[in-house]
mmCIF file of C-alpha atoms in Angstrom:
data_model
loop_
_atom_site.group_PDB
_atom_site.id
_atom_site.type_symbol
_atom_site.label_atom_id
_atom_site.label_comp_id
_atom_site.label_asym_id
_atom_site.label_seq_id
_atom_site.Cartn_x
_atom_site.Cartn_y
_atom_site.Cartn_z
ATOM 1 C CA MET A 1 -1.097 -20.419 -30.440
ATOM 2 C CA SER A 2 2.268 -19.363 -29.150
ATOM 3 C CA LEU A 3 2.805 -17.355 -26.065
ATOM 4 C CA SER A 4 5.278 -14.361 -26.520
ATOM 5 C CA GLY A 5 7.827 -14.142 -23.987
ATOM 6 C CA ARG A 6 6.164 -11.794 -21.306
ATOM 7 C CA SER A 7 3.090 -13.958 -21.833
ATOM 8 C CA LEU A 8 4.802 -16.860 -20.574
ATOM 9 C CA MET A 9 6.571 -14.925 -18.014
ATOM 10 C CA VAL A 10 3.159 -13.782 -16.249
ATOM 11 C CA VAL A 11 1.701 -17.190 -16.839
ATOM 12 C CA LEU A 12 4.805 -18.898 -15.057
ATOM 13 C CA ILE A 13 4.783 -15.912 -12.242
ATOM 14 C CA CYS A 14 1.472 -16.962 -12.183
ATOM 15 C CA ALA A 15 1.850 -20.570 -12.354
ATOM 16 C CA LEU A 16 4.624 -20.302 -8.872
ATOM 17 C CA LEU A 17 2.219 -18.192 -6.460
ATOM 18 C CA GLU A 18 0.196 -20.477 -4.461
ATOM 19 C CA SER A 19 -4.066 -19.481 -4.088
ATOM 20 C CA VAL A 20 -3.771 -16.324 -6.429
ATOM 21 C CA HIS A 21 -4.828 -16.717 -10.292
ATOM 22 C CA CYS A 22 -3.758 -13.482 -12.986
ATOM 23 C CA ALA A 23 -6.446 -13.262 -15.566
ATOM 24 C CA GLU A 24 -5.308 -13.837 -18.905
ATOM 25 C CA GLY A 25 -3.253 -11.566 -20.731
ATOM 26 C CA SER A 26 -3.415 -9.402 -17.633
ATOM 27 C CA TRP A 27 -0.041 -7.528 -15.595
ATOM 28 C CA PHE A 28 -1.881 -8.132 -12.062
ATOM 29 C CA GLU A 29 -2.337 -11.281 -9.788
ATOM 30 C CA ILE A 30 -6.518 -10.667 -10.159
ATOM 31 C CA ASP A 31 -8.736 -12.659 -11.586
ATOM 32 C CA GLU A 32 -11.128 -12.681 -14.535
ATOM 33 C CA GLY A 33 -14.732 -11.618 -12.181
ATOM 34 C CA ASP A 34 -13.445 -9.948 -9.759
ATOM 35 C CA GLY A 35 -15.326 -7.246 -11.503
ATOM 36 C CA SER A 36 -18.749 -8.963 -10.152
ATOM 37 C CA LEU A 37 -17.957 -9.998 -6.555
ATOM 38 C CA LEU A 38 -18.431 -7.602 -2.912
ATOM 39 C CA ILE A 39 -15.259 -5.870 -1.605
ATOM 40 C CA PRO A 40 -15.770 -8.167 1.075
ATOM 41 C CA ASP A 41 -15.545 -11.038 -0.580
ATOM 42 C CA LEU A 42 -12.925 -9.854 -2.860
ATOM 43 C CA ILE A 43 -10.655 -9.347 -0.174
ATOM 44 C CA SER A 44 -11.389 -12.921 1.475
ATOM 45 C CA LYS A 45 -10.942 -14.662 -1.992
ATOM 46 C CA TYR A 46 -7.090 -13.661 -1.986
ATOM 47 C CA GLY A 47 -6.488 -14.734 1.721
ATOM 48 C CA TYR A 48 -7.442 -11.869 3.616
ATOM 49 C CA GLU A 49 -8.791 -11.720 7.115
ATOM 50 C CA VAL A 50 -12.331 -9.077 6.506
ATOM 51 C CA GLU A 51 -14.507 -7.042 8.942
ATOM 52 C CA SER A 52 -17.233 -5.024 8.294
ATOM 53 C CA HIS A 53 -18.375 -2.146 10.386
ATOM 54 C CA LEU A 54 -21.509 -0.241 10.512
ATOM 55 C CA VAL A 55 -20.652 3.526 11.673
ATOM 56 C CA THR A 56 -23.258 6.033 12.401
ATOM 57 C CA THR A 57 -22.798 10.160 11.755
ATOM 58 C CA GLU A 58 -24.256 12.781 13.726
ATOM 59 C CA ASP A 59 -26.531 13.559 10.342
ATOM 60 C CA GLY A 60 -27.660 10.337 10.262
ATOM 61 C CA TYR A 61 -25.945 8.622 7.393
ATOM 62 C CA GLU A 62 -24.977 4.898 8.259
ATOM 63 C CA LEU A 63 -21.650 4.120 6.724
ATOM 64 C CA THR A 64 -19.674 0.392 5.993
ATOM 65 C CA MET A 65 -16.040 0.536 6.762
ATOM 66 C CA PHE A 66 -13.459 -2.606 5.925
ATOM 67 C CA ARG A 67 -11.267 -3.519 7.830
ATOM 68 C CA ILE A 68 -8.738 -5.616 7.030
ATOM 69 C CA LEU A 69 -6.475 -7.128 9.797
ATOM 70 C CA PRO A 70 -2.779 -7.625 9.637
ATOM 71 C CA ARG A 71 -1.696 -10.742 7.655
ATOM 72 C CA GLN A 72 1.088 -11.502 9.812
ATOM 73 C CA PRO A 73 1.843 -9.879 13.607
ATOM 74 C CA SER A 74 4.172 -7.321 13.594
ATOM 75 C CA GLU A 75 6.996 -7.186 16.171
ATOM 76 C CA THR A 76 5.786 -3.305 17.758
ATOM 77 C CA LYS A 77 2.737 -2.641 17.257
ATOM 78 C CA LYS A 78 1.772 -0.017 15.018
ATOM 79 C CA LEU A 79 -1.410 2.459 14.100
ATOM 80 C CA PRO A 80 -4.355 1.746 12.038
ATOM 81 C CA VAL A 81 -4.718 3.371 8.626
ATOM 82 C CA LEU A 82 -7.521 5.096 6.870
ATOM 83 C CA MET A 83 -8.030 4.673 3.386
ATOM 84 C CA VAL A 84 -10.454 7.100 1.864
ATOM 85 C CA HIS A 85 -11.231 6.187 -1.879
ATOM 86 C CA GLY A 86 -12.101 9.123 -5.081
ATOM 87 C CA LEU A 87 -14.867 10.304 -6.438
ATOM 88 C CA MET A 88 -17.381 8.547 -7.051
ATOM 89 C CA SER A 89 -15.062 5.127 -6.389
ATOM 90 C CA SER A 90 -15.545 3.068 -3.273
ATOM 91 C CA SER A 91 -12.740 1.569 -0.976
ATOM 92 C CA VAL A 92 -12.075 -0.791 -4.084
ATOM 93 C CA ASP A 93 -9.623 2.061 -5.290
ATOM 94 C CA PHE A 94 -7.250 0.450 -2.580
ATOM 95 C CA ILE A 95 -7.499 -3.468 -3.573
ATOM 96 C CA ILE A 96 -7.954 -3.615 -7.226
ATOM 97 C CA ILE A 97 -5.298 -4.287 -8.629
ATOM 98 C CA GLY A 98 -4.842 -7.822 -6.279
ATOM 99 C CA PRO A 99 -2.277 -9.206 -3.996
ATOM 100 C CA ASN A 100 1.995 -8.078 -4.210
ATOM 101 C CA ASN A 101 0.650 -4.725 -5.324
ATOM 102 C CA SER A 102 -3.015 -3.121 -4.050
ATOM 103 C CA LEU A 103 -1.576 -0.765 -1.359
ATOM 104 C CA ALA A 104 -4.270 -1.679 1.021
ATOM 105 C CA TYR A 105 -2.910 -5.730 1.056
ATOM 106 C CA LEU A 106 0.953 -4.458 0.914
ATOM 107 C CA LEU A 107 0.071 -2.517 3.981
ATOM 108 C CA ALA A 108 -1.322 -5.439 5.949
ATOM 109 C CA ASP A 109 1.199 -7.322 4.965
ATOM 110 C CA ASN A 110 3.577 -5.148 6.714
ATOM 111 C CA GLY A 111 1.815 -5.823 9.777
ATOM 112 C CA TYR A 112 -0.932 -2.735 9.516
ATOM 113 C CA ASP A 113 -4.549 -2.612 11.014
ATOM 114 C CA VAL A 114 -6.237 -1.335 7.805
ATOM 115 C CA TRP A 115 -9.334 -0.079 7.521
ATOM 116 C CA LEU A 116 -10.951 0.993 3.878
ATOM 117 C CA ALA A 117 -13.947 3.832 4.324
ATOM 118 C CA ASN A 118 -17.229 4.122 1.562
ATOM 119 C CA ALA A 119 -18.411 7.142 1.620
ATOM 120 C CA ARG A 120 -21.724 8.585 2.237
ATOM 121 C CA GLY A 121 -24.146 7.645 -1.129
ATOM 122 C CA THR A 122 -21.939 5.106 -2.371
ATOM 123 C CA ARG A 123 -23.041 1.772 -2.840
ATOM 124 C CA TYR A 124 -21.457 0.240 0.895
ATOM 125 C CA SER A 125 -23.324 3.462 2.437
ATOM 126 C CA ARG A 126 -26.844 3.928 1.473
ATOM 127 C CA LYS A 127 -28.491 3.918 5.149
ATOM 128 C CA HIS A 128 -29.916 6.774 6.879
ATOM 129 C CA SER A 129 -31.562 6.491 10.262
ATOM 130 C CA THR A 130 -34.701 8.453 9.048
ATOM 131 C CA LEU A 131 -34.208 9.436 5.125
ATOM 132 C CA SER A 132 -35.168 7.052 1.985
ATOM 133 C CA VAL A 133 -32.187 6.401 -0.579
ATOM 134 C CA ASP A 134 -34.845 7.082 -3.342
ATOM 135 C CA SER A 135 -35.620 11.272 -1.434
ATOM 136 C CA GLU A 136 -33.815 14.259 -2.264
ATOM 137 C CA GLU A 137 -33.285 15.018 1.025
ATOM 138 C CA TYR A 138 -30.922 12.003 1.379
ATOM 139 C CA TRP A 139 -28.865 13.668 -1.421
ATOM 140 C CA ASN A 140 -28.746 16.938 -0.568
ATOM 141 C CA PHE A 141 -24.861 16.491 0.690
ATOM 142 C CA SER A 142 -20.820 17.260 -0.830
ATOM 143 C CA PHE A 143 -18.228 16.292 -0.367
ATOM 144 C CA HIS A 144 -18.299 19.123 2.728
ATOM 145 C CA GLU A 145 -20.374 16.392 4.464
ATOM 146 C CA ILE A 146 -18.236 13.612 3.287
ATOM 147 C CA GLY A 147 -15.350 15.664 5.462
ATOM 148 C CA TYR A 148 -17.123 17.553 8.278
ATOM 149 C CA TYR A 149 -19.275 14.453 9.562
ATOM 150 C CA ASP A 150 -17.910 11.502 7.822
ATOM 151 C CA LEU A 151 -14.863 10.943 8.155
ATOM 152 C CA PRO A 152 -14.683 12.155 12.143
ATOM 153 C CA ALA A 153 -17.278 9.499 12.887
ATOM 154 C CA LYS A 154 -14.817 7.062 11.470
ATOM 155 C CA ILE A 155 -11.583 8.428 13.267
ATOM 156 C CA ASP A 156 -13.517 8.355 16.235
ATOM 157 C CA TYR A 157 -14.400 4.648 15.935
ATOM 158 C CA ILE A 158 -11.424 3.034 14.651
ATOM 159 C CA LEU A 159 -9.525 4.498 17.907
ATOM 160 C CA ASN A 160 -11.919 3.821 20.075
ATOM 161 C CA THR A 161 -12.290 0.064 18.416
ATOM 162 C CA THR A 162 -7.984 -0.302 18.268
ATOM 163 C CA ASN A 163 -7.779 1.581 21.688
ATOM 164 C CA ASN A 164 -5.455 4.144 19.717
ATOM 165 C CA ASN A 165 -5.038 7.914 19.936
ATOM 166 C CA LYS A 166 -4.168 8.433 16.328
ATOM 167 C CA LEU A 167 -3.848 7.065 13.365
ATOM 168 C CA GLN A 168 -2.237 7.368 10.097
ATOM 169 C CA TYR A 169 -4.467 8.597 6.653
ATOM 170 C CA VAL A 170 -4.244 7.370 3.138
ATOM 171 C CA GLY A 171 -6.262 9.719 0.738
ATOM 172 C CA PHE A 172 -6.618 9.684 -3.191
ATOM 173 C CA SER A 173 -8.226 12.126 -4.935
ATOM 174 C CA GLN A 174 -11.263 13.070 -3.331
ATOM 175 C CA GLY A 175 -10.045 11.556 -0.252
ATOM 176 C CA THR A 176 -7.738 13.934 0.215
ATOM 177 C CA THR A 177 -10.139 16.663 -0.287
ATOM 178 C CA VAL A 178 -12.739 15.153 2.551
ATOM 179 C CA PHE A 179 -9.856 15.463 4.768
ATOM 180 C CA PHE A 180 -8.549 19.429 3.741
ATOM 181 C CA VAL A 181 -12.743 19.934 4.507
ATOM 182 C CA MET A 182 -11.931 17.993 8.033
ATOM 183 C CA GLY A 183 -9.030 19.890 9.125
ATOM 184 C CA SER A 184 -10.247 23.504 8.592
ATOM 185 C CA THR A 185 -13.486 22.963 10.089
ATOM 186 C CA ARG A 186 -13.017 20.972 12.289
ATOM 187 C CA PRO A 187 -9.635 21.144 13.426
ATOM 188 C CA GLU A 188 -9.775 19.280 16.732
ATOM 189 C CA TYR A 189 -9.100 15.866 14.720
ATOM 190 C CA ASN A 190 -5.327 17.028 13.454
ATOM 191 C CA ASP A 191 -4.335 16.175 16.334
ATOM 192 C CA LYS A 192 -5.182 12.490 16.058
ATOM 193 C CA ILE A 193 -3.798 11.882 12.454
ATOM 194 C CA ALA A 194 -0.376 10.738 12.836
ATOM 195 C CA LEU A 195 0.426 11.330 9.607
ATOM 196 C CA MET A 196 -1.880 12.078 5.991
ATOM 197 C CA ILE A 197 -0.418 10.627 2.777
ATOM 198 C CA ALA A 198 -1.926 12.580 0.182
ATOM 199 C CA LEU A 199 -1.966 10.989 -3.293
ATOM 200 C CA SER A 200 -2.870 14.094 -5.946
ATOM 201 C CA PRO A 201 -4.630 15.591 -3.603
ATOM 202 C CA ALA A 202 -7.827 17.647 -5.186
ATOM 203 C CA VAL A 203 -7.923 20.979 -3.541
ATOM 204 C CA LEU A 204 -7.166 23.574 -5.854
ATOM 205 C CA ILE A 205 -7.854 22.531 -8.883
ATOM 206 C CA THR A 206 -7.073 25.629 -10.986
ATOM 207 C CA ARG A 207 -5.169 24.523 -14.379
ATOM 208 C CA VAL A 208 -7.733 21.356 -15.387
ATOM 209 C CA ARG A 209 -6.134 19.700 -18.541
ATOM 210 C CA SER A 210 -9.153 17.009 -18.628
ATOM 211 C CA PRO A 211 -11.372 18.079 -22.016
ATOM 212 C CA ILE A 212 -13.973 15.703 -20.647
ATOM 213 C CA VAL A 213 -14.071 18.303 -16.839
ATOM 214 C CA TRP A 214 -13.897 20.973 -18.964
ATOM 215 C CA LEU A 215 -17.496 20.180 -20.779
ATOM 216 C CA ILE A 216 -19.296 19.339 -17.528
ATOM 217 C CA VAL A 217 -17.859 22.674 -16.409
ATOM 218 C CA GLU A 218 -20.003 24.391 -19.513
ATOM 219 C CA ALA A 219 -23.100 22.409 -19.203
ATOM 220 C CA LEU A 220 -23.580 23.311 -15.738
ATOM 221 C CA LYS A 221 -22.906 27.221 -16.696
ATOM 222 C CA GLU A 222 -25.670 26.515 -19.333
ATOM 223 C CA ILE A 223 -27.847 24.924 -16.693
ATOM 224 C CA LYS A 224 -27.443 28.032 -14.309
ATOM 225 C CA ARG A 225 -27.309 30.487 -16.790
ATOM 226 C CA ARG A 226 -31.105 28.876 -18.356
ATOM 227 C CA LYS A 227 -32.217 28.911 -14.756
ATOM 228 C CA ILE A 228 -33.259 24.924 -15.000
ATOM 229 C CA PRO A 229 -34.418 23.676 -11.737
ATOM 230 C CA TYR A 230 -33.386 20.535 -10.348
ATOM 231 C CA GLY A 231 -32.743 18.588 -7.589
ATOM 232 C CA ASP A 232 -30.702 17.111 -4.940
ATOM 233 C CA PHE A 233 -30.193 13.262 -6.606
ATOM 234 C CA GLU A 234 -27.654 10.256 -7.817
ATOM 235 C CA ILE A 235 -25.571 10.763 -10.572
ATOM 236 C CA ILE A 236 -24.286 7.421 -11.806
ATOM 237 C CA PRO A 237 -24.984 4.976 -9.228
ATOM 238 C CA HIS A 238 -23.173 1.585 -9.972
ATOM 239 C CA SER A 239 -24.904 -0.931 -11.362
ATOM 240 C CA TYR A 240 -23.465 -4.320 -12.398
ATOM 241 C CA LEU A 241 -24.573 -4.056 -16.380
ATOM 242 C CA SER A 242 -21.824 -1.924 -16.449
ATOM 243 C CA TYR A 243 -19.365 -5.325 -16.217
ATOM 244 C CA TYR A 244 -20.672 -6.383 -18.870
ATOM 245 C CA ILE A 245 -20.982 -3.655 -21.090
ATOM 246 C CA ALA A 246 -17.240 -3.118 -20.417
ATOM 247 C CA GLN A 247 -16.617 -6.912 -21.491
ATOM 248 C CA GLY A 248 -18.390 -5.810 -24.610
ATOM 249 C CA LEU A 249 -16.441 -2.306 -25.188
ATOM 250 C CA CYS A 250 -13.178 -3.290 -23.839
ATOM 251 C CA ALA A 251 -11.825 -5.307 -26.567
ATOM 252 C CA GLU A 252 -8.502 -6.428 -25.134
ATOM 253 C CA ASP A 253 -7.294 -6.441 -28.635
ATOM 254 C CA ASP A 254 -8.015 -3.503 -29.745
ATOM 255 C CA PRO A 255 -5.306 -1.216 -27.732
ATOM 256 C CA GLU A 256 -7.325 2.029 -29.148
ATOM 257 C CA ASN A 257 -10.688 1.034 -27.301
ATOM 258 C CA VAL A 258 -12.801 3.690 -26.047
ATOM 259 C CA CYS A 259 -12.117 3.026 -22.673
ATOM 260 C CA TYR A 260 -8.949 3.757 -22.959
ATOM 261 C CA LYS A 261 -9.821 6.765 -25.119
ATOM 262 C CA LEU A 262 -12.120 7.521 -22.290
ATOM 263 C CA ILE A 263 -10.202 7.313 -18.920
ATOM 264 C CA SER A 264 -7.014 8.727 -20.672
ATOM 265 C CA LEU A 265 -9.276 12.004 -21.682
ATOM 266 C CA LEU A 266 -10.056 12.482 -18.278
ATOM 267 C CA THR A 267 -7.718 11.275 -16.003
ATOM 268 C CA GLY A 268 -4.645 11.473 -19.013
ATOM 269 C CA PHE A 269 -2.613 9.286 -21.410
ATOM 270 C CA ASP A 270 -0.367 6.706 -20.118
ATOM 271 C CA PRO A 271 -0.472 3.381 -22.337
ATOM 272 C CA ASP A 272 1.982 1.879 -20.971
ATOM 273 C CA GLY A 273 0.597 1.948 -17.429
ATOM 274 C CA TYR A 274 -2.916 0.879 -18.611
ATOM 275 C CA ASP A 275 -3.688 -2.803 -17.930
ATOM 276 C CA GLN A 276 -6.861 -3.260 -20.459
ATOM 277 C CA LYS A 277 -8.347 -6.653 -18.215
ATOM 278 C CA LEU A 278 -8.052 -4.321 -14.733
ATOM 279 C CA ILE A 279 -9.964 -1.969 -16.003
ATOM 280 C CA THR A 280 -13.011 -3.620 -17.171
ATOM 281 C CA GLU A 281 -12.634 -5.556 -13.290
ATOM 282 C CA TYR A 282 -12.404 -1.971 -11.765
ATOM 283 C CA ILE A 283 -15.485 -0.448 -13.998
ATOM 284 C CA GLY A 284 -16.996 -3.858 -12.281
ATOM 285 C CA HIS A 285 -17.370 -2.064 -9.381
ATOM 286 C CA THR A 286 -16.943 1.881 -10.561
ATOM 287 C CA PRO A 287 -18.789 4.471 -10.858
ATOM 288 C CA ALA A 288 -20.087 3.295 -7.048
ATOM 289 C CA GLY A 289 -22.645 6.313 -6.643
ATOM 290 C CA ALA A 290 -22.398 9.825 -5.799
ATOM 291 C CA SER A 291 -24.439 12.777 -4.916
ATOM 292 C CA ILE A 292 -24.790 15.338 -8.083
ATOM 293 C CA ASN A 293 -23.592 18.031 -5.425
ATOM 294 C CA GLN A 294 -19.942 16.333 -5.022
ATOM 295 C CA ILE A 295 -19.769 17.388 -8.741
ATOM 296 C CA ILE A 296 -21.009 21.166 -8.771
ATOM 297 C CA HIS A 297 -18.654 21.699 -5.237
ATOM 298 C CA PHE A 298 -15.730 20.470 -7.174
ATOM 299 C CA ALA A 299 -17.468 23.081 -10.598
ATOM 300 C CA GLN A 300 -17.406 25.774 -8.054
ATOM 301 C CA VAL A 301 -13.800 25.224 -6.449
ATOM 302 C CA TYR A 302 -12.402 24.953 -10.355
ATOM 303 C CA MET A 303 -14.516 27.764 -11.707
ATOM 304 C CA LYS A 304 -14.147 30.270 -8.575
ATOM 305 C CA ASN A 305 -10.106 29.086 -8.346
ATOM 306 C CA GLY A 306 -10.284 29.027 -4.353
ATOM 307 C CA PHE A 307 -10.855 26.416 -2.017
ATOM 308 C CA GLN A 308 -13.991 27.261 -0.489
ATOM 309 C CA GLN A 309 -17.667 25.911 0.722
ATOM 310 C CA TYR A 310 -21.071 24.626 -1.500
ATOM 311 C CA ASP A 311 -22.246 27.988 -3.084
ATOM 312 C CA TYR A 312 -25.756 28.008 -3.090
ATOM 313 C CA GLY A 313 -26.680 31.563 -4.888
ATOM 314 C CA ARG A 314 -26.502 34.793 -3.210
ATOM 315 C CA LYS A 315 -29.732 33.950 -1.438
ATOM 316 C CA GLY A 316 -28.804 30.703 -0.342
ATOM 317 C CA ASN A 317 -25.780 31.562 0.854
ATOM 318 C CA ILE A 318 -27.284 34.310 3.220
ATOM 319 C CA GLN A 319 -29.591 31.979 4.640
ATOM 320 C CA ARG A 320 -26.890 29.213 5.365
ATOM 321 C CA TYR A 321 -23.677 31.158 6.093
ATOM 322 C CA GLY A 322 -25.020 34.532 6.897
ATOM 323 C CA THR A 323 -22.751 35.510 3.843
ATOM 324 C CA LYS A 324 -23.171 36.395 0.093
ATOM 325 C CA LYS A 325 -20.388 34.265 -0.750
ATOM 326 C CA PRO A 326 -19.583 30.994 0.650
ATOM 327 C CA PRO A 327 -16.699 30.746 3.953
ATOM 328 C CA VAL A 328 -13.121 29.595 2.226
ATOM 329 C CA TYR A 329 -11.370 26.650 4.281
ATOM 330 C CA ASN A 330 -9.132 27.581 6.272
ATOM 331 C CA LEU A 331 -6.113 25.874 5.221
ATOM 332 C CA LYS A 332 -3.516 27.036 7.770
ATOM 333 C CA LEU A 333 -5.616 25.236 10.789
ATOM 334 C CA VAL A 334 -4.699 22.195 8.900
ATOM 335 C CA THR A 335 -1.571 20.829 11.057
ATOM 336 C CA ALA A 336 -1.353 17.127 10.476
ATOM 337 C CA SER A 337 1.618 16.347 9.466
ATOM 338 C CA ILE A 338 1.248 15.664 5.388
ATOM 339 C CA LEU A 339 3.436 13.717 2.906
ATOM 340 C CA VAL A 340 2.583 14.776 -0.863
ATOM 341 C CA TYR A 341 2.384 12.741 -4.092
ATOM 342 C CA TYR A 342 1.605 13.774 -7.394
ATOM 343 C CA GLY A 343 1.917 13.018 -11.124
ATOM 344 C CA LEU A 344 3.247 15.573 -14.015
ATOM 345 C CA ASN A 345 0.700 14.276 -16.329
ATOM 346 C CA ASP A 346 -2.578 14.334 -14.354
ATOM 347 C CA TRP A 347 -5.140 15.768 -16.080
ATOM 348 C CA LEU A 348 -7.070 16.635 -13.044
ATOM 349 C CA VAL A 349 -4.946 18.086 -10.665
ATOM 350 C CA HIS A 350 -1.895 19.785 -11.806
ATOM 351 C CA PRO A 351 1.489 19.380 -10.314
ATOM 352 C CA GLN A 352 1.487 23.263 -10.205
ATOM 353 C CA ASP A 353 -1.616 22.978 -8.494
ATOM 354 C CA VAL A 354 0.167 20.995 -5.469
ATOM 355 C CA LEU A 355 2.911 23.089 -5.035
ATOM 356 C CA ASP A 356 0.741 26.143 -4.633
ATOM 357 C CA LEU A 357 -1.076 23.937 -1.941
ATOM 358 C CA VAL A 358 2.147 22.659 0.080
ATOM 359 C CA LYS A 359 2.593 26.601 0.136
ATOM 360 C CA VAL A 360 -0.197 26.850 2.369
ATOM 361 C CA LEU A 361 -0.148 24.414 4.257
ATOM 362 C CA PRO A 362 2.140 24.695 7.561
ATOM 363 C CA ARG A 363 3.224 20.940 7.692
ATOM 364 C CA VAL A 364 4.019 19.063 4.457
ATOM 365 C CA ILE A 365 7.024 17.009 5.362
ATOM 366 C CA ALA A 366 8.027 16.992 1.702
ATOM 367 C CA ALA A 367 5.943 17.185 -2.213
ATOM 368 C CA LYS A 368 7.168 14.167 -3.773
ATOM 369 C CA GLN A 369 7.080 14.087 -7.112
ATOM 370 C CA VAL A 370 6.197 10.246 -8.915
ATOM 371 C CA ALA A 371 9.067 9.379 -10.781
ATOM 372 C CA ASP A 372 7.280 8.409 -14.377
ATOM 373 C CA GLU A 373 6.654 11.615 -16.313
ATOM 374 C CA ARG A 374 3.530 10.571 -18.200
ATOM 375 C CA PHE A 375 2.119 8.878 -14.544
ATOM 376 C CA ASN A 376 -1.887 10.384 -14.519
ATOM 377 C CA HIS A 377 -4.012 11.097 -11.663
ATOM 378 C CA ILE A 378 -6.013 7.010 -12.520
ATOM 379 C CA ASP A 379 -2.708 5.619 -11.950
ATOM 380 C CA PHE A 380 -2.475 6.205 -8.056
ATOM 381 C CA VAL A 381 -4.638 3.078 -7.892
ATOM 382 C CA VAL A 382 -4.174 1.041 -11.505
ATOM 383 C CA ALA A 383 -0.792 1.559 -12.617
ATOM 384 C CA LYS A 384 0.818 -0.639 -14.044
ATOM 385 C CA ASN A 385 4.268 0.401 -11.882
ATOM 386 C CA VAL A 386 2.004 2.037 -9.004
ATOM 387 C CA ARG A 387 3.507 -0.155 -6.324
ATOM 388 C CA SER A 388 7.601 0.001 -7.039
ATOM 389 C CA LEU A 389 6.786 3.761 -8.324
ATOM 390 C CA LEU A 390 4.996 4.920 -5.018
ATOM 391 C CA TYR A 391 3.680 1.972 -2.923
ATOM 392 C CA ASP A 392 6.912 0.931 -1.375
ATOM 393 C CA GLN A 393 7.685 4.602 -0.893
ATOM 394 C CA VAL A 394 4.597 5.430 0.625
ATOM 395 C CA ILE A 395 4.974 2.004 3.324
ATOM 396 C CA GLU A 396 8.671 3.435 3.635
ATOM 397 C CA ALA A 397 7.556 6.831 4.628
ATOM 398 C CA MET A 398 4.490 5.196 7.027
ATOM 399 C CA GLU A 399 7.028 3.128 9.254
ATOM 400 C CA GLU A 400 8.245 6.444 10.151
ATOM 401 C CA TYR A 401 5.040 7.222 12.137
ATOM 402 C CA SER A 402 3.463 3.792 12.660
ATOM 403 C CA GLN A 403 3.803 3.976 16.687
ATOM 404 C CA ASN A 404 2.626 6.414 19.091
#
């Protein structure tokens, strides 16, 4: 069978790269089977030194961070970087597209000490000092607790371990949401951030274009209207079966396969940025687990057109907050230096919502639109051209803030 010009080029590039193998038919330097590996094994496989670190929060959740050590020493010591993933995902967001493309690897290549967060409830952070992961009590959290408890614990741990007083922060989607929770409810942590990179900040979400999100919101409204009881529980936990199901359903020879359609209906259509082999491997890691309350909290922000704490209902709010309505997060208190990137074709985070957010924040360095007009939400972590369109610019900006 003859190879197309593009396929031949990919094969030649892969052959020239020592110790790196490309999955057949993929744009990226990845292997078939990457979706079945644990993150530390995946990082080690591609030649990076990785460590696992356990952090315990004030409320007892035991969280795992993966540390990627600098690939080569920098001439000057650089501040460590904390990277925080999106909803229902894990730290795989920053490594899945392999070496020479993934942001975490590129940072390590440039001499950065990279720390990859895994939020509570994900497959790598499912322990508690007293609670069972099978109990309702364990799952009684939303993105508020991730911002209020998880991030401060991780930041303090990193700074103590590396003997620094500041770090740089990279957040994608929910990884930005939780940062703004922390910055507004524990403002003292703003002084520990040299620069915050916000990739598709999911904070003001009033103009969502995804029909899948609309359906979820309507379903939640109906549950509330009918007063259907439900408890705190995990939604869509990680399963090794999802990888093998994806291999069967997401046919590479069908550009309109079910995986492409579902992802596009959720995040926006970008056929030129889509790589089926990569998506199959990504599905091996994602979903990684989350609380139903995280979904509900995002839906509340969308329905109420405001960035506020979790709404427990009138009675619950009075008991918890002392007010009938949940408090609004005061974004004026988020005084860290922030650099924002957004996509025009993002069906989850509308560009106008991002610009409205920028107007509120006191120290935004710049809000930059990704140059490709088709760039959507998931493209921030898996697009074929994400390095040239975004990551190279991000690293260049981070260099200015890389030292104390």
